[in-house]
Short mmCIF file of C-alpha atoms and ligand atoms in Angstrom, two decimals:
data_model
loop_
_atom_site.label_atom_id
_atom_site.label_comp_id
_atom_site.label_asym_id
_atom_site.label_seq_id
_atom_site.Cartn_x
_atom_site.Cartn_y
_atom_site.Cartn_z
CA MET A 1 83.87 215.39 118.67
CA GLY A 2 87.01 216.69 116.94
CA ASN A 3 87.66 219.68 114.71
CA GLN A 4 86.35 220.00 111.18
CA GLU A 5 89.07 220.34 108.53
CA HIS A 6 88.81 220.94 104.82
CA PHE A 7 90.45 218.36 102.56
CA ARG A 8 91.01 218.69 98.81
CA VAL A 9 91.71 215.23 97.39
CA TRP A 10 92.68 214.55 93.81
CA ARG A 11 90.27 212.09 92.19
CA GLY A 12 90.70 210.58 88.74
CA ASP A 13 93.02 208.47 86.62
CA ASP A 14 95.92 209.03 84.25
CA GLU A 15 93.69 210.64 81.62
CA THR A 16 91.37 212.86 83.56
CA GLY A 17 90.62 214.03 87.08
CA ASP A 18 89.96 216.92 89.41
CA PHE A 19 90.06 217.96 93.05
CA VAL A 20 87.12 216.99 95.22
CA ASP A 21 86.47 218.85 98.49
CA TYR A 22 85.58 217.11 101.74
CA ASP A 23 84.84 218.61 105.14
CA VAL A 24 85.81 215.99 107.63
CA GLU A 25 86.26 215.44 111.35
CA VAL A 26 89.80 215.33 112.75
CA ASN A 27 90.61 214.04 116.24
CA GLU A 28 93.67 214.46 118.40
CA GLY A 29 96.61 212.23 117.47
CA GLU A 30 95.33 211.37 114.00
CA VAL A 31 97.46 211.10 110.86
CA VAL A 32 96.46 212.01 107.31
CA LEU A 33 95.76 208.35 106.47
CA ASP A 34 93.15 208.25 109.28
CA ILE A 35 91.35 211.15 107.64
CA ILE A 36 91.52 209.57 104.19
CA HIS A 37 89.99 206.43 105.74
CA ARG A 38 87.26 208.55 107.36
CA ILE A 39 86.47 210.12 103.99
CA GLN A 40 86.24 206.59 102.53
CA ALA A 41 84.00 205.43 105.39
CA THR A 42 81.62 208.39 105.41
CA GLN A 43 81.64 210.21 102.06
CA ALA A 44 83.54 208.46 99.25
CA PRO A 45 83.66 204.66 99.53
CA ASP A 46 85.27 204.42 96.10
CA LEU A 47 88.26 206.65 96.97
CA ALA A 48 91.39 204.63 96.08
CA VAL A 49 94.40 204.73 98.41
CA ARG A 50 97.20 202.20 98.85
CA TRP A 51 98.32 201.37 102.36
CA ASN A 52 99.27 198.39 104.43
CA CYS A 53 101.10 198.76 107.74
CA LYS A 54 100.05 202.20 109.05
CA ALA A 55 103.42 202.22 110.80
CA GLY A 56 105.81 203.78 108.29
CA LYS A 57 107.34 200.44 107.39
CA CYS A 58 105.71 199.07 104.23
CA GLY A 59 106.27 202.11 102.02
CA SER A 60 102.81 201.75 100.41
CA CYS A 61 101.03 204.97 101.39
CA SER A 62 103.32 207.43 99.56
CA ALA A 63 101.51 210.48 98.19
CA GLU A 64 101.85 214.27 98.29
CA ILE A 65 100.45 216.44 101.07
CA ASN A 66 100.30 220.16 100.27
CA GLY A 67 102.66 219.40 97.37
CA ARG A 68 105.28 217.64 99.47
CA PRO A 69 106.05 213.91 99.04
CA ARG A 70 105.14 212.19 102.34
CA LEU A 71 103.87 208.96 103.85
CA LEU A 72 100.16 209.42 104.60
CA CYS A 73 100.45 207.23 107.70
CA MET A 74 103.35 209.13 109.20
CA THR A 75 102.10 212.67 108.71
CA ARG A 76 100.37 213.86 111.86
CA MET A 77 97.49 216.24 111.35
CA SER A 78 98.93 218.39 114.15
CA THR A 79 101.99 219.19 111.96
CA LEU A 80 99.85 220.80 109.22
CA PRO A 81 98.76 224.45 109.35
CA PRO A 82 95.38 224.55 111.17
CA GLY A 83 92.36 226.02 109.41
CA GLU A 84 93.90 225.78 105.93
CA PRO A 85 92.76 223.28 103.27
CA ILE A 86 94.86 220.10 103.18
CA VAL A 87 95.62 219.10 99.63
CA VAL A 88 96.30 215.42 99.00
CA THR A 89 97.53 214.30 95.57
CA PRO A 90 99.12 211.15 94.14
CA MET A 91 102.89 211.04 93.56
CA ARG A 92 103.48 213.20 90.52
CA THR A 93 106.39 211.32 88.97
CA PHE A 94 104.49 208.10 88.29
CA PRO A 95 101.33 207.38 86.26
CA VAL A 96 98.11 207.47 88.25
CA ILE A 97 96.10 204.26 88.39
CA ARG A 98 93.23 205.83 90.33
CA ASP A 99 92.91 208.68 92.85
CA LEU A 100 95.90 208.44 95.22
CA VAL A 101 97.26 205.17 93.80
CA THR A 102 100.16 205.37 91.36
CA ASP A 103 101.81 202.79 89.14
CA VAL A 104 105.34 202.50 90.57
CA SER A 105 106.51 199.73 88.25
CA PHE A 106 109.18 202.09 86.84
CA ASN A 107 111.02 201.49 90.11
CA TYR A 108 110.86 197.71 89.82
CA GLU A 109 112.27 197.94 86.31
CA LYS A 110 115.15 200.07 87.61
CA ALA A 111 115.72 197.60 90.46
CA ARG A 112 116.09 194.78 87.94
CA GLU A 113 118.72 196.75 86.00
CA VAL A 114 121.10 196.78 88.99
CA ARG A 115 123.11 193.59 88.84
CA ALA A 116 122.93 191.60 92.07
CA PHE A 117 125.66 191.05 94.66
CA VAL A 118 128.27 188.62 93.35
CA PRO A 119 129.36 186.26 96.14
CA PRO A 120 133.12 185.83 96.60
CA GLU A 121 134.39 182.59 95.15
CA GLY A 122 135.27 179.81 97.57
CA VAL A 123 133.67 181.43 100.65
CA ALA A 124 130.47 179.88 101.95
CA PRO A 125 127.73 182.39 102.95
CA GLY A 126 128.14 181.66 106.70
CA ASP A 127 131.87 182.34 106.46
CA TYR A 128 131.67 185.90 105.14
CA ARG A 129 133.77 188.22 107.31
CA MET A 130 133.57 192.02 107.16
CA GLN A 131 134.82 194.92 109.20
CA GLN A 132 132.12 196.43 111.44
CA VAL A 133 132.55 199.78 109.70
CA ASP A 134 131.60 198.19 106.36
CA VAL A 135 128.58 196.49 107.95
CA GLU A 136 127.38 199.79 109.40
CA ARG A 137 127.79 201.65 106.12
CA SER A 138 125.44 199.36 104.24
CA GLN A 139 123.12 199.02 107.24
CA GLU A 140 122.01 202.62 106.74
CA PHE A 141 121.05 201.96 103.11
CA ARG A 142 119.19 198.81 104.13
CA LYS A 143 116.73 200.83 106.19
CA CYS A 144 115.07 201.74 102.87
CA ILE A 145 111.35 200.83 102.87
CA GLU A 146 111.02 201.38 99.10
CA CYS A 147 108.40 204.08 99.45
CA PHE A 148 109.88 205.77 96.33
CA LEU A 149 109.35 209.26 97.75
CA CYS A 150 112.98 210.04 96.85
CA GLN A 151 112.29 208.91 93.29
CA ASP A 152 109.13 211.04 93.25
CA THR A 153 110.87 214.19 94.42
CA CYS A 154 114.08 214.08 92.39
CA HIS A 155 113.73 216.77 89.72
CA VAL A 156 115.66 214.68 87.20
CA LEU A 157 112.66 212.33 87.04
CA ARG A 158 109.87 214.60 88.29
CA ASP A 159 110.33 217.32 85.70
CA HIS A 160 111.78 215.29 82.83
CA GLU A 161 109.85 212.24 81.71
CA GLU A 162 112.47 211.84 78.96
CA ASN A 163 115.18 211.09 81.55
CA LYS A 164 113.44 208.01 82.86
CA PRO A 165 115.08 205.47 80.54
CA ALA A 166 118.59 206.71 81.38
CA PHE A 167 118.34 207.54 85.11
CA ALA A 168 117.87 204.98 87.86
CA GLY A 169 117.03 207.61 90.50
CA PRO A 170 118.42 208.06 94.00
CA ARG A 171 117.04 204.84 95.47
CA PHE A 172 118.77 202.62 92.93
CA LEU A 173 121.98 204.64 92.65
CA MET A 174 122.14 204.16 96.43
CA ARG A 175 121.90 200.39 95.80
CA VAL A 176 124.76 200.59 93.28
CA ALA A 177 126.81 202.58 95.82
CA GLU A 178 126.08 199.98 98.50
CA LEU A 179 127.28 197.17 96.24
CA ASP A 180 130.33 199.13 95.11
CA MET A 181 131.29 199.73 98.77
CA HIS A 182 130.70 196.09 99.71
CA PRO A 183 134.09 194.56 100.48
CA LEU A 184 132.97 191.06 99.48
CA ASP A 185 131.25 191.88 96.20
CA ALA A 186 133.16 190.02 93.49
CA ALA A 187 131.47 191.70 90.51
CA ALA A 188 134.82 193.02 89.22
CA GLU A 189 136.13 189.46 88.89
CA GLN A 190 133.26 188.83 86.50
CA GLY A 191 134.14 191.89 84.45
CA LEU A 192 131.49 194.20 85.95
CA ASN A 193 132.83 197.55 87.05
CA ARG A 194 130.07 199.00 89.24
CA LYS A 195 131.47 202.55 89.04
CA GLU A 196 131.40 202.47 85.24
CA ALA A 197 127.91 200.97 85.35
CA ALA A 198 126.76 203.75 87.73
CA GLN A 199 127.89 206.35 85.25
CA ASP A 200 127.11 204.67 81.92
CA GLU A 201 124.05 202.52 82.68
CA HIS A 202 122.34 204.10 85.70
CA GLY A 203 122.82 207.81 84.89
CA LEU A 204 124.79 208.97 87.94
CA GLY A 205 125.88 212.05 85.98
CA PHE A 206 122.28 213.34 85.91
CA CYS A 207 122.37 213.87 89.69
CA ASN A 208 123.47 217.40 90.49
CA ILE A 209 123.36 216.87 94.26
CA THR A 210 120.28 218.92 95.05
CA LYS A 211 119.69 216.65 98.09
CA CYS A 212 115.88 216.81 97.78
CA CYS A 213 115.86 213.00 97.89
CA SER A 214 117.49 212.97 101.34
CA GLU A 215 115.08 215.63 102.62
CA VAL A 216 111.97 213.54 101.95
CA CYS A 217 113.30 210.13 103.02
CA PRO A 218 111.11 208.89 105.91
CA GLU A 219 113.97 206.70 107.12
CA HIS A 220 116.30 209.73 107.24
CA ILE A 221 118.86 207.97 105.09
CA LYS A 222 121.56 210.40 103.99
CA ILE A 223 121.18 209.28 100.38
CA THR A 224 123.19 212.13 98.88
CA ASP A 225 125.95 212.50 101.47
CA ASN A 226 126.53 208.84 102.20
CA ALA A 227 125.75 207.13 98.89
CA LEU A 228 125.62 209.44 95.87
CA ILE A 229 128.52 211.80 96.62
CA PRO A 230 130.89 208.95 97.62
CA LEU A 231 129.87 207.09 94.46
CA LYS A 232 130.60 210.19 92.36
CA GLU A 233 133.99 210.50 94.05
CA ARG A 234 134.79 206.89 93.26
CA VAL A 235 133.81 207.44 89.61
CA VAL A 236 136.08 210.49 89.44
CA ASP A 237 138.93 208.46 90.96
CA LEU A 238 138.40 205.83 88.32
CA LYS A 239 138.78 208.43 85.59
CA PHE A 240 141.52 210.64 86.93
CA ASP A 241 143.51 208.78 89.60
CA PRO A 242 146.86 208.15 87.85
CA LEU A 243 147.45 204.87 89.72
CA ILE A 244 144.04 203.45 88.77
CA ARG A 245 144.55 204.58 85.17
CA ARG A 246 147.98 202.93 85.04
CA LYS A 247 146.52 199.68 86.41
CA LYS A 248 143.72 199.80 83.83
CA ARG A 249 146.19 200.38 81.00
CA ALA A 250 148.34 197.51 82.25
CA ARG A 251 145.29 195.22 82.33
CA ARG A 252 144.42 196.17 78.75
CA ALA A 253 148.00 195.60 77.49
FE1 LIG B 1 111.91 205.80 100.52
FE2 LIG B 1 114.20 206.65 101.62
FE3 LIG B 1 114.10 204.28 100.41
FE4 LIG B 1 113.96 206.51 98.97
S1 LIG B 1 115.72 205.80 100.17
S2 LIG B 1 112.69 204.70 98.70
S3 LIG B 1 112.81 207.85 100.31
S4 LIG B 1 113.01 204.89 102.25
FE1 LIG B 2 118.08 213.91 92.55
FE2 LIG B 2 118.94 213.41 94.99
FE3 LIG B 2 120.66 213.87 93.08
S1 LIG B 2 117.21 214.63 94.44
S2 LIG B 2 119.60 215.31 91.78
S3 LIG B 2 119.28 212.16 93.18
S4 LIG B 2 120.83 214.49 95.16
FE1 LIG B 3 102.85 201.36 105.47
FE2 LIG B 3 102.25 203.97 105.43
S1 LIG B 3 100.89 202.30 105.39
S2 LIG B 3 104.21 203.04 105.29
#
């Protein structure tokens, strides 16, 4: 028989809702998702929660625990302050479907707005050659499990619904950065300047480098340091580097 802990779980939909209290058993080694499942099994069979892998890899179980964006399946009960109520709420930045389940389709729309990798002309996929350093750079970004916790926590989206149309959020600016750094991406040959797109279409200028996105990333991706800041530097180069400006002028002439 484990300890009894007090959970406060948000129940409701996008229109209305409230906290519901549950006293529930907690055993050694359990994570918050185990406790949510126990509440479902013993007290609230209609409690809605999205999950899939229970291994921190599918990115489905994103929610907020004591106000902090976290994966329910990767948050050990032993890391939470004992004897205090544990408050579980849905991600705040996205509309609630029911209880802990949010509608994250905003993120899929933003994903669609980033134009895909453009393969280099005349090189077959198996013949792509890249320096190891370039492979490793994008490898870090590819660890993303699309949990959208970074999108949930970024204040540009979290506190300003009105920014949503203009700001892609850290996850998708990271994707733009990855493509812009990709040595084989031939987007420029098709007239797409990814740096200009980052600034003008995906709202890079909204990011004021608070780094909250990197802090909550369960894959420990250095979103700000390795993607957003380098992308900002590249955009600045595009604007102010005299050589780049001369080349641009020459192209226009
Ligand atoms: Fe989640 Fe990290 Fe990917 Fe953001 S970058 S969606 S926090 S895994
Ligand atoms: Fe937001 Fe991350 Fe920038 S939290 S403000 S995208 S550094
Ligand atoms: Fe897959 Fe938590 S259930 S990441």
